[in-house]
Amino acid sequence: MRRVREHVSAGRIELKFRHQASRLIRINGRITGVAGEILEPSTVERGQKSGRAVVGDSEVSAGAVLVTSGGIGGNFELVRKNWPRDRLGPPPKNMVASVPHHVDGRMVAIAQQAGAVVINGDRMWHYTEGVKNWAPIWPNHGIHILPGPSSLWFDARGNRLPVPCLPGFDTLSTLKTILASRYDYSWFVLTQSIRPTAP
Ligand SMILES: Cc1cc2nc3c(=O)[nH]c(=O)nc-3n(C[C@H](O)[C@H](O)[C@H](O)COP(=O)(O)OP(=O)(O)OC[C@H]3O[C@@H](n4cnc5c(N)ncnc54)[C@H](O)[C@@H]3O)c2cc1C
């Protein structure tokens, strides 16, 4: 971020907060810019969704356009649609979100409509040591326990999870094992001294 700020100060980068890209402009087969909306300033309380009311339009043209809009983790509909059912079985009924709702993946479809080819849509990563944040920063905020190797982990029926389902180790194998138990929760037993958390 420090380097970005230096470029901003030098006039090489312009940051456009509350600008939502909604369309890639295509002229003669070439992407020449981005169009979208300017959203109302956000003053929402912690744990609330920021507003999406539109207060203006925006359009930027450029010699090259890179889409770097991040993932889909804030959009459970898209997560469920892309879920790797063949590898993991059906998705859990209950999930918490480790990213805010604006990580909505809508640019993926927008880029596709403009001609982009999307690959590996089902390659997703989920932390299984997630618990609901009691003081959420965004709705349904999940917080990840940094477990250390000494926590004990059991499925819903009290069976100890097998290797490689160790805390902080192979999270996708752990997810598969928990889902195979047909319950979408597990028991994670740890002490005060091994319970630090990350956002
Ligand atoms: C809980 C958690 C812990 C993590 N821990 C680590 C870690 O310890 N180490 C590590 O290396 N990685 C970690 N990661 C992963 C890492 O944070 C991501 O891989 C990385 O941030 C992805 O960067 P990105 O630039 O692709 O997307 P993002 O950082 O998500 O950036 C995308 C940006 O695009 C904006 N955007 C999206 N759509 C639009 C639109 N339509 N119009 C305008 N703007 C838009 C978003 O607002 C956002 O600012 C963690 C992730 C999570 C969720």
mmCIF file with all atom_site columns, C-alpha atoms in Angstrom, residues 61-176:
data_model
loop_
_atom_site.group_PDB
_atom_site.id
_atom_site.type_symbol
_atom_site.label_atom_id
_atom_site.label_alt_id
_atom_site.label_comp_id
_atom_site.label_asym_id
_atom_site.label_entity_id
_atom_site.label_seq_id
_atom_site.pdbx_PDB_ins_code
_atom_site.Cartn_x
_atom_site.Cartn_y
_atom_site.Cartn_z
_atom_site.occupancy
_atom_site.B_iso_or_equiv
_atom_site.pdbx_formal_charge
_atom_site.auth_seq_id
_atom_site.auth_comp_id
_atom_site.auth_asym_id
_atom_site.auth_atom_id
_atom_site.pdbx_PDB_model_num
ATOM 1   C CA . SER A 1 61  ? -10.928 4.420   -21.137 1.00 0.00 ? 61  SER A CA 1
ATOM 2   C CA . ALA A 1 62  ? -7.471  2.865   -21.263 1.00 0.00 ? 62  ALA A CA 1
ATOM 3   C CA . GLY A 1 63  ? -4.968  1.231   -23.567 1.00 0.00 ? 63  GLY A CA 1
ATOM 4   C CA . ALA A 1 64  ? -5.141  -1.960  -21.493 1.00 0.00 ? 64  ALA A CA 1
ATOM 5   C CA . VAL A 1 65  ? -7.730  -3.184  -18.993 1.00 0.00 ? 65  VAL A CA 1
ATOM 6   C CA . LEU A 1 66  ? -6.977  -5.756  -16.278 1.00 0.00 ? 66  LEU A CA 1
ATOM 7   C CA . VAL A 1 67  ? -9.838  -7.185  -14.214 1.00 0.00 ? 67  VAL A CA 1
ATOM 8   C CA . THR A 1 68  ? -8.582  -7.725  -10.636 1.00 0.00 ? 68  THR A CA 1
ATOM 9   C CA . SER A 1 69  ? -11.915 -7.939  -8.846  1.00 0.00 ? 69  SER A CA 1
ATOM 10  C CA . GLY A 1 70  ? -11.024 -10.728 -6.424  1.00 0.00 ? 70  GLY A CA 1
ATOM 11  C CA . GLY A 1 71  ? -13.093 -13.761 -5.539  1.00 0.00 ? 71  GLY A CA 1
ATOM 12  C CA . ILE A 1 72  ? -16.715 -14.832 -5.004  1.00 0.00 ? 72  ILE A CA 1
ATOM 13  C CA . GLY A 1 73  ? -16.645 -15.594 -1.263  1.00 0.00 ? 73  GLY A CA 1
ATOM 14  C CA . GLY A 1 74  ? -19.159 -12.894 -0.301  1.00 0.00 ? 74  GLY A CA 1
ATOM 15  C CA . ASN A 1 75  ? -21.785 -14.320 -2.666  1.00 0.00 ? 75  ASN A CA 1
ATOM 16  C CA . PHE A 1 76  ? -23.027 -17.675 -1.346  1.00 0.00 ? 76  PHE A CA 1
ATOM 17  C CA . GLU A 1 77  ? -25.279 -18.144 -4.381  1.00 0.00 ? 77  GLU A CA 1
ATOM 18  C CA . LEU A 1 78  ? -22.228 -18.097 -6.639  1.00 0.00 ? 78  LEU A CA 1
ATOM 19  C CA . VAL A 1 79  ? -20.213 -20.222 -4.189  1.00 0.00 ? 79  VAL A CA 1
ATOM 20  C CA . ARG A 1 80  ? -22.977 -22.870 -4.246  1.00 0.00 ? 80  ARG A CA 1
ATOM 21  C CA . LYS A 1 81  ? -23.300 -22.675 -8.042  1.00 0.00 ? 81  LYS A CA 1
ATOM 22  C CA . ASN A 1 82  ? -19.568 -23.266 -8.530  1.00 0.00 ? 82  ASN A CA 1
ATOM 23  C CA . TRP A 1 83  ? -19.193 -25.752 -5.647  1.00 0.00 ? 83  TRP A CA 1
ATOM 24  C CA . PRO A 1 84  ? -17.087 -28.818 -6.646  1.00 0.00 ? 84  PRO A CA 1
ATOM 25  C CA . ARG A 1 85  ? -19.817 -31.376 -5.866  1.00 0.00 ? 85  ARG A CA 1
ATOM 26  C CA . ASP A 1 86  ? -17.850 -34.197 -7.488  1.00 0.00 ? 86  ASP A CA 1
ATOM 27  C CA . ARG A 1 87  ? -14.937 -33.680 -5.090  1.00 0.00 ? 87  ARG A CA 1
ATOM 28  C CA . LEU A 1 88  ? -16.690 -32.404 -1.945  1.00 0.00 ? 88  LEU A CA 1
ATOM 29  C CA . GLY A 1 89  ? -20.318 -33.496 -2.198  1.00 0.00 ? 89  GLY A CA 1
ATOM 30  C CA . PRO A 1 90  ? -23.102 -30.946 -1.686  1.00 0.00 ? 90  PRO A CA 1
ATOM 31  C CA . PRO A 1 91  ? -22.223 -27.608 -0.045  1.00 0.00 ? 91  PRO A CA 1
ATOM 32  C CA . PRO A 1 92  ? -23.060 -27.078 3.635   1.00 0.00 ? 92  PRO A CA 1
ATOM 33  C CA . LYS A 1 93  ? -26.398 -25.459 4.492   1.00 0.00 ? 93  LYS A CA 1
ATOM 34  C CA . ASN A 1 94  ? -24.756 -23.046 6.937   1.00 0.00 ? 94  ASN A CA 1
ATOM 35  C CA . MET A 1 95  ? -21.704 -21.017 6.063   1.00 0.00 ? 95  MET A CA 1
ATOM 36  C CA . VAL A 1 96  ? -20.025 -17.901 7.427   1.00 0.00 ? 96  VAL A CA 1
ATOM 37  C CA . ALA A 1 97  ? -18.253 -15.379 5.206   1.00 0.00 ? 97  ALA A CA 1
ATOM 38  C CA . SER A 1 98  ? -14.585 -14.511 5.638   1.00 0.00 ? 98  SER A CA 1
ATOM 39  C CA . VAL A 1 99  ? -14.962 -11.633 3.171   1.00 0.00 ? 99  VAL A CA 1
ATOM 40  C CA . PRO A 1 100 ? -17.473 -8.765  2.966   1.00 0.00 ? 100 PRO A CA 1
ATOM 41  C CA . HIS A 1 101 ? -20.605 -8.926  0.802   1.00 0.00 ? 101 HIS A CA 1
ATOM 42  C CA . HIS A 1 102 ? -19.030 -6.700  -1.861  1.00 0.00 ? 102 HIS A CA 1
ATOM 43  C CA . VAL A 1 103 ? -16.692 -9.590  -2.753  1.00 0.00 ? 103 VAL A CA 1
ATOM 44  C CA . ASP A 1 104 ? -19.593 -10.683 -4.927  1.00 0.00 ? 104 ASP A CA 1
ATOM 45  C CA . GLY A 1 105 ? -17.895 -12.105 -8.017  1.00 0.00 ? 105 GLY A CA 1
ATOM 46  C CA . ARG A 1 106 ? -20.171 -10.136 -10.352 1.00 0.00 ? 106 ARG A CA 1
ATOM 47  C CA . MET A 1 107 ? -17.179 -9.051  -12.465 1.00 0.00 ? 107 MET A CA 1
ATOM 48  C CA . VAL A 1 108 ? -16.607 -12.692 -13.466 1.00 0.00 ? 108 VAL A CA 1
ATOM 49  C CA . ALA A 1 109 ? -19.860 -12.820 -15.451 1.00 0.00 ? 109 ALA A CA 1
ATOM 50  C CA . ILE A 1 110 ? -19.326 -9.261  -16.700 1.00 0.00 ? 110 ILE A CA 1
ATOM 51  C CA . ALA A 1 111 ? -15.882 -10.236 -18.020 1.00 0.00 ? 111 ALA A CA 1
ATOM 52  C CA . GLN A 1 112 ? -17.369 -13.366 -19.616 1.00 0.00 ? 112 GLN A CA 1
ATOM 53  C CA . GLN A 1 113 ? -20.030 -11.294 -21.357 1.00 0.00 ? 113 GLN A CA 1
ATOM 54  C CA . ALA A 1 114 ? -17.208 -9.165  -22.758 1.00 0.00 ? 114 ALA A CA 1
ATOM 55  C CA . GLY A 1 115 ? -15.489 -12.257 -24.173 1.00 0.00 ? 115 GLY A CA 1
ATOM 56  C CA . ALA A 1 116 ? -13.190 -13.409 -21.341 1.00 0.00 ? 116 ALA A CA 1
ATOM 57  C CA . VAL A 1 117 ? -12.668 -17.126 -20.794 1.00 0.00 ? 117 VAL A CA 1
ATOM 58  C CA . VAL A 1 118 ? -13.027 -18.231 -17.180 1.00 0.00 ? 118 VAL A CA 1
ATOM 59  C CA . ILE A 1 119 ? -11.114 -21.291 -16.003 1.00 0.00 ? 119 ILE A CA 1
ATOM 60  C CA . ASN A 1 120 ? -11.119 -23.314 -12.757 1.00 0.00 ? 120 ASN A CA 1
ATOM 61  C CA . GLY A 1 121 ? -14.359 -21.805 -11.455 1.00 0.00 ? 121 GLY A CA 1
ATOM 62  C CA . ASP A 1 122 ? -14.701 -24.726 -9.038  1.00 0.00 ? 122 ASP A CA 1
ATOM 63  C CA . ARG A 1 123 ? -11.253 -24.273 -7.451  1.00 0.00 ? 123 ARG A CA 1
ATOM 64  C CA . MET A 1 124 ? -12.211 -22.710 -4.172  1.00 0.00 ? 124 MET A CA 1
ATOM 65  C CA . TRP A 1 125 ? -10.673 -22.638 -0.722  1.00 0.00 ? 125 TRP A CA 1
ATOM 66  C CA . HIS A 1 126 ? -12.630 -22.712 2.512   1.00 0.00 ? 126 HIS A CA 1
ATOM 67  C CA . TYR A 1 127 ? -11.367 -22.507 6.066   1.00 0.00 ? 127 TYR A CA 1
ATOM 68  C CA . THR A 1 128 ? -13.022 -25.096 8.273   1.00 0.00 ? 128 THR A CA 1
ATOM 69  C CA . GLU A 1 129 ? -11.861 -23.516 11.547  1.00 0.00 ? 129 GLU A CA 1
ATOM 70  C CA . GLY A 1 130 ? -14.348 -20.672 11.058  1.00 0.00 ? 130 GLY A CA 1
ATOM 71  C CA . VAL A 1 131 ? -16.648 -19.375 13.777  1.00 0.00 ? 131 VAL A CA 1
ATOM 72  C CA . LYS A 1 132 ? -19.199 -16.587 13.737  1.00 0.00 ? 132 LYS A CA 1
ATOM 73  C CA . ASN A 1 133 ? -17.669 -13.264 14.799  1.00 0.00 ? 133 ASN A CA 1
ATOM 74  C CA . TRP A 1 134 ? -19.584 -11.994 17.847  1.00 0.00 ? 134 TRP A CA 1
ATOM 75  C CA . ALA A 1 135 ? -18.764 -8.394  16.769  1.00 0.00 ? 135 ALA A CA 1
ATOM 76  C CA . PRO A 1 136 ? -19.031 -8.664  12.971  1.00 0.00 ? 136 PRO A CA 1
ATOM 77  C CA . ILE A 1 137 ? -17.367 -6.209  10.612  1.00 0.00 ? 137 ILE A CA 1
ATOM 78  C CA . TRP A 1 138 ? -19.714 -7.344  7.820   1.00 0.00 ? 138 TRP A CA 1
ATOM 79  C CA . PRO A 1 139 ? -22.938 -9.409  7.866   1.00 0.00 ? 139 PRO A CA 1
ATOM 80  C CA . ASN A 1 140 ? -22.457 -13.085 8.746   1.00 0.00 ? 140 ASN A CA 1
ATOM 81  C CA . HIS A 1 141 ? -18.771 -12.433 9.412   1.00 0.00 ? 141 HIS A CA 1
ATOM 82  C CA . GLY A 1 142 ? -16.792 -15.627 9.957   1.00 0.00 ? 142 GLY A CA 1
ATOM 83  C CA . ILE A 1 143 ? -13.555 -15.401 11.887  1.00 0.00 ? 143 ILE A CA 1
ATOM 84  C CA . HIS A 1 144 ? -10.775 -17.918 11.382  1.00 0.00 ? 144 HIS A CA 1
ATOM 85  C CA . ILE A 1 145 ? -9.226  -19.572 14.418  1.00 0.00 ? 145 ILE A CA 1
ATOM 86  C CA . LEU A 1 146 ? -5.459  -19.874 13.986  1.00 0.00 ? 146 LEU A CA 1
ATOM 87  C CA . PRO A 1 147 ? -5.428  -23.254 15.672  1.00 0.00 ? 147 PRO A CA 1
ATOM 88  C CA . GLY A 1 148 ? -1.892  -24.486 16.264  1.00 0.00 ? 148 GLY A CA 1
ATOM 89  C CA . PRO A 1 149 ? -1.413  -28.240 16.027  1.00 0.00 ? 149 PRO A CA 1
ATOM 90  C CA . SER A 1 150 ? -2.504  -29.086 19.547  1.00 0.00 ? 150 SER A CA 1
ATOM 91  C CA . SER A 1 151 ? -6.273  -28.523 19.269  1.00 0.00 ? 151 SER A CA 1
ATOM 92  C CA . LEU A 1 152 ? -8.435  -31.643 19.248  1.00 0.00 ? 152 LEU A CA 1
ATOM 93  C CA . TRP A 1 153 ? -10.922 -31.996 16.404  1.00 0.00 ? 153 TRP A CA 1
ATOM 94  C CA . PHE A 1 154 ? -13.989 -34.249 16.311  1.00 0.00 ? 154 PHE A CA 1
ATOM 95  C CA . ASP A 1 155 ? -16.849 -34.695 13.880  1.00 0.00 ? 155 ASP A CA 1
ATOM 96  C CA . ALA A 1 156 ? -20.424 -33.967 14.996  1.00 0.00 ? 156 ALA A CA 1
ATOM 97  C CA . ARG A 1 157 ? -20.747 -37.468 16.479  1.00 0.00 ? 157 ARG A CA 1
ATOM 98  C CA . GLY A 1 158 ? -17.543 -37.188 18.475  1.00 0.00 ? 158 GLY A CA 1
ATOM 99  C CA . ASN A 1 159 ? -15.217 -39.196 16.241  1.00 0.00 ? 159 ASN A CA 1
ATOM 100 C CA . ARG A 1 160 ? -11.706 -37.759 16.095  1.00 0.00 ? 160 ARG A CA 1
ATOM 101 C CA . LEU A 1 161 ? -10.892 -36.495 12.576  1.00 0.00 ? 161 LEU A CA 1
ATOM 102 C CA . PRO A 1 162 ? -8.312  -38.656 10.798  1.00 0.00 ? 162 PRO A CA 1
ATOM 103 C CA . VAL A 1 163 ? -5.009  -37.522 9.212   1.00 0.00 ? 163 VAL A CA 1
ATOM 104 C CA . PRO A 1 164 ? -4.657  -35.241 7.169   1.00 0.00 ? 164 PRO A CA 1
ATOM 105 C CA . CYS A 1 165 ? -7.538  -33.389 8.873   1.00 0.00 ? 165 CYS A CA 1
ATOM 106 C CA . LEU A 1 166 ? -5.277  -31.669 11.377  1.00 0.00 ? 166 LEU A CA 1
ATOM 107 C CA . PRO A 1 167 ? -5.862  -28.105 12.586  1.00 0.00 ? 167 PRO A CA 1
ATOM 108 C CA . GLY A 1 168 ? -4.383  -25.518 10.216  1.00 0.00 ? 168 GLY A CA 1
ATOM 109 C CA . PHE A 1 169 ? -3.200  -28.183 7.775   1.00 0.00 ? 169 PHE A CA 1
ATOM 110 C CA . ASP A 1 170 ? -5.232  -29.622 4.864   1.00 0.00 ? 170 ASP A CA 1
ATOM 111 C CA . THR A 1 171 ? -8.436  -27.577 5.001   1.00 0.00 ? 171 THR A CA 1
ATOM 112 C CA . LEU A 1 172 ? -10.076 -29.028 1.865   1.00 0.00 ? 172 LEU A CA 1
ATOM 113 C CA . SER A 1 173 ? -9.585  -32.617 3.080   1.00 0.00 ? 173 SER A CA 1
ATOM 114 C CA . THR A 1 174 ? -11.014 -31.515 6.419   1.00 0.00 ? 174 THR A CA 1
ATOM 115 C CA . LEU A 1 175 ? -13.991 -29.919 4.687   1.00 0.00 ? 175 LEU A CA 1
ATOM 116 C CA . LYS A 1 176 ? -14.620 -33.108 2.714   1.00 0.00 ? 176 LYS A CA 1
#
